XYZ file of C-alpha atoms in Angstrom:
265
model
C 39.087 -23.871 -68.680
C 40.499 -21.528 -66.041
C 40.323 -18.642 -68.508
C 36.763 -19.505 -69.487
C 35.738 -19.780 -65.825
C 37.306 -16.409 -64.983
C 35.757 -14.728 -68.017
C 32.296 -16.059 -67.202
C 32.292 -14.657 -63.664
C 30.302 -17.732 -62.608
C 32.375 -18.119 -59.442
C 30.969 -14.776 -58.233
C 27.329 -15.877 -58.268
C 27.456 -17.789 -54.953
C 28.820 -14.577 -53.388
C 26.194 -12.467 -55.155
C 23.620 -14.909 -53.852
C 24.679 -14.217 -50.250
C 24.286 -10.443 -50.560
C 21.057 -10.668 -52.579
C 19.567 -13.119 -50.092
C 20.517 -10.980 -47.095
C 19.121 -7.816 -48.693
C 15.765 -9.335 -49.748
C 14.023 -10.391 -46.560
C 10.936 -11.645 -48.392
C 13.078 -14.504 -49.722
C 13.781 -15.709 -46.171
C 10.365 -17.326 -45.708
C 11.267 -20.748 -47.197
C 14.487 -20.906 -45.139
C 12.826 -19.865 -41.887
C 10.124 -22.491 -42.331
C 12.772 -25.245 -42.484
C 15.464 -23.769 -40.234
C 14.832 -25.660 -36.992
C 14.692 -29.238 -38.362
C 17.574 -28.687 -40.780
C 19.824 -27.101 -38.132
C 19.097 -30.025 -35.827
C 19.994 -32.447 -38.605
C 23.201 -30.570 -39.471
C 24.474 -30.386 -35.892
C 23.640 -34.044 -35.309
C 25.389 -35.285 -38.456
C 28.516 -33.150 -37.944
C 28.814 -34.171 -34.294
C 28.380 -37.849 -35.188
C 30.993 -37.704 -37.964
C 33.637 -35.972 -35.837
C 33.082 -38.360 -32.934
C 33.129 -41.574 -34.925
C 34.882 -40.835 -38.254
C 37.477 -38.121 -37.656
C 40.086 -40.043 -35.650
C 40.054 -43.244 -37.782
C 40.508 -41.168 -40.948
C 43.204 -39.049 -39.302
C 45.110 -42.198 -38.393
C 45.204 -43.163 -42.074
C 45.827 -39.736 -43.590
C 48.699 -38.916 -41.214
C 50.837 -41.459 -43.085
C 50.364 -39.733 -46.436
C 49.729 -36.095 -45.546
C 52.064 -35.725 -42.580
C 51.545 -32.512 -40.572
C 48.756 -31.445 -42.910
C 46.708 -34.506 -41.996
C 44.757 -32.685 -39.290
C 43.605 -30.048 -41.765
C 42.847 -32.414 -44.651
C 40.969 -34.775 -42.324
C 38.809 -31.911 -41.081
C 38.054 -30.944 -44.680
C 37.288 -34.559 -45.561
C 35.016 -35.043 -42.542
C 33.167 -31.809 -43.307
C 32.768 -32.892 -46.925
C 31.367 -36.245 -45.830
C 29.040 -34.519 -43.367
C 27.909 -32.104 -46.059
C 27.120 -34.986 -48.403
C 25.066 -36.784 -45.770
C 23.241 -33.578 -44.803
C 22.549 -32.814 -48.468
C 21.298 -36.352 -49.085
C 18.890 -36.251 -46.143
C 17.779 -32.614 -46.212
C 17.234 -32.255 -49.952
C 15.216 -35.460 -50.120
C 13.187 -35.074 -46.934
C 13.301 -31.489 -45.637
C 14.160 -28.553 -47.897
C 13.584 -29.543 -51.522
C 10.322 -27.608 -51.881
C 11.772 -24.650 -49.955
C 14.749 -24.448 -52.333
C 12.439 -24.515 -55.339
C 10.361 -21.699 -53.831
C 13.554 -19.707 -53.259
C 14.774 -20.242 -56.835
C 11.375 -19.346 -58.295
C 11.059 -16.367 -55.956
C 14.294 -14.904 -57.294
C 13.039 -15.326 -60.866
C 9.887 -13.419 -59.899
C 11.969 -10.673 -58.291
C 14.032 -10.461 -61.486
C 10.848 -10.256 -63.603
C 11.422 -13.637 -65.285
C 7.757 -14.574 -64.972
C 7.395 -15.713 -68.590
C 9.807 -18.605 -68.208
C 8.603 -19.331 -64.667
C 5.013 -19.713 -65.848
C 6.178 -22.892 -67.598
C 6.721 -24.508 -64.201
C 4.171 -23.062 -61.791
C 1.116 -20.912 -61.432
C 1.611 -17.303 -60.390
C -0.746 -15.285 -58.234
C -1.715 -11.695 -58.921
C -0.079 -8.907 -56.952
C 3.007 -6.731 -57.011
C 6.616 -7.854 -57.013
C 7.431 -6.583 -53.515
C 6.826 -10.059 -52.094
C 7.914 -12.553 -54.760
C 7.291 -15.595 -52.545
C 3.660 -14.522 -52.089
C 3.206 -14.549 -55.879
C 4.152 -18.215 -56.127
C 1.219 -20.503 -56.790
C 0.844 -24.225 -57.318
C 3.693 -26.128 -58.960
C 2.931 -27.285 -62.485
C 6.081 -29.370 -62.848
C 8.007 -31.414 -60.315
C 11.067 -29.516 -59.051
C 14.763 -30.359 -58.711
C 16.048 -33.873 -59.203
C 16.639 -35.694 -55.965
C 20.028 -36.909 -54.802
C 20.708 -40.084 -56.784
C 22.609 -43.268 -55.842
C 24.885 -42.566 -58.820
C 26.019 -39.305 -57.227
C 26.723 -41.087 -53.941
C 28.735 -43.818 -55.686
C 30.738 -41.168 -57.543
C 31.451 -39.397 -54.253
C 32.746 -42.615 -52.650
C 34.956 -43.249 -55.688
C 36.540 -39.802 -55.281
C 37.345 -40.262 -51.570
C 40.731 -42.025 -52.110
C 42.036 -38.838 -53.747
C 42.416 -37.452 -50.222
C 45.319 -39.829 -49.675
C 47.368 -37.706 -52.095
C 48.914 -34.881 -50.033
C 47.356 -31.444 -50.614
C 46.902 -31.853 -54.380
C 44.551 -34.792 -53.889
C 42.304 -32.818 -51.572
C 42.204 -29.910 -54.019
C 41.277 -32.253 -56.888
C 38.641 -33.885 -54.678
C 37.010 -30.506 -53.960
C 37.156 -29.538 -57.657
C 35.507 -32.794 -58.695
C 32.839 -32.264 -56.068
C 32.459 -28.748 -57.417
C 31.951 -30.034 -60.939
C 29.259 -32.455 -59.789
C 27.624 -29.737 -57.700
C 27.795 -27.271 -60.578
C 26.048 -29.628 -62.987
C 22.985 -29.690 -60.729
C 22.538 -25.998 -59.875
C 20.389 -25.220 -62.935
C 18.223 -28.335 -62.946
C 15.162 -26.190 -62.269
C 16.182 -23.684 -64.954
C 16.631 -26.426 -67.552
C 13.246 -27.809 -66.592
C 11.602 -24.428 -67.129
C 13.383 -24.130 -70.499
C 11.935 -27.531 -71.509
C 15.337 -28.815 -72.577
C 15.814 -32.523 -73.220
C 18.668 -34.448 -71.599
C 20.823 -34.303 -74.773
C 20.337 -30.544 -74.904
C 21.246 -30.173 -71.229
C 24.337 -32.369 -71.680
C 25.420 -30.257 -74.647
C 25.009 -27.024 -72.677
C 26.917 -28.356 -69.659
C 29.703 -29.730 -71.851
C 30.142 -26.396 -73.611
C 30.135 -24.540 -70.291
C 32.012 -26.996 -68.082
C 34.382 -24.371 -66.685
C 31.721 -21.874 -65.518
C 29.614 -24.552 -63.856
C 32.651 -26.107 -62.179
C 33.680 -22.674 -60.889
C 30.220 -22.016 -59.465
C 30.005 -25.507 -57.991
C 33.433 -25.317 -56.353
C 32.664 -22.049 -54.555
C 29.223 -23.345 -53.583
C 30.748 -26.573 -52.259
C 33.328 -24.738 -50.148
C 30.615 -22.523 -48.648
C 28.416 -25.499 -47.809
C 31.344 -27.188 -46.041
C 31.148 -24.562 -43.285
C 29.662 -26.298 -40.210
C 26.105 -25.388 -39.169
C 26.003 -22.457 -41.656
C 25.676 -24.941 -44.537
C 21.869 -24.628 -44.434
C 22.104 -20.876 -45.009
C 24.563 -21.334 -47.873
C 22.364 -24.000 -49.469
C 19.715 -21.292 -49.844
C 22.105 -18.474 -50.785
C 23.691 -20.717 -53.427
C 20.211 -21.384 -54.804
C 19.675 -17.619 -54.948
C 23.000 -17.259 -56.783
C 22.009 -19.953 -59.277
C 18.700 -18.193 -59.928
C 20.449 -14.836 -60.423
C 22.764 -16.532 -62.909
C 19.794 -18.048 -64.748
C 18.107 -14.635 -64.899
C 21.267 -13.076 -66.330
C 21.478 -15.814 -68.960
C 17.883 -15.082 -69.930
C 18.692 -11.362 -70.118
C 21.894 -12.129 -72.064
C 23.683 -10.253 -69.312
C 26.557 -12.694 -68.986
C 29.784 -13.270 -70.870
C 29.531 -17.030 -70.332
C 27.938 -17.555 -73.715
C 25.450 -15.888 -76.004
C 23.771 -19.212 -76.608
C 20.425 -19.410 -74.783
C 19.206 -22.495 -76.655
C 21.477 -25.509 -77.294
C 22.506 -25.913 -80.925
C 20.683 -29.196 -81.355
C 17.435 -27.469 -80.445
C 18.134 -24.675 -82.929
C 18.847 -27.233 -85.668
C 15.587 -29.059 -84.977
C 13.679 -25.756 -85.101
C 15.183 -24.964 -88.505
C 14.326 -28.442 -89.758
C 10.706 -27.832 -88.802
């Protein structure tokens, strides 16, 4: 899996997303429209968690992690804060803005054919991709589900294992995060759940690599809102490269089950 992840270069897309986002100011509009409320939410949640959750968790982790407890507890508290911020912001604040950002990148990369499956596009040039976005035809990303929250809580005890447990915890979070980064792309491709599951199973390593880097970036206090958008940009760039067959991840652009059904027809 490590070899497959390295070969795919998927772990680079969150970094590419940062530079692409910073260099394309027209993509900032969705972020700027949601910046104030999301920053307020982020600061409030992080402050609350460090005041009320940090010391109790440190008192427990110090018995299993020793001198490293301070570091692992900080990482754990940030991870918990990130989960809460993601749960609240994606469901109530920035979901539409993230979809606009993802779709805007597809417009900038001239992937309008696939994008037309999910929203109307206005006339005009490509200098302002956000301005070309029209009404949504299909509902966007899936919302944060109770199942994901339960899975997160189940993973928390891993942090009691010194160092290795924390690393495994982050990797598992990365895998979960990675499986959701192309929800919009799969929707535009009109893939069924079995087809999506097949694709994700075949490409577990690349998606875990992307998700792990994205998770680590979104753990950074306050800046997590920026990285939520830059990671979305990275995911859209990755989707565009898959469409252009400009990735070594796989040459398969349609899951095999779909191909088989097409042949049967």
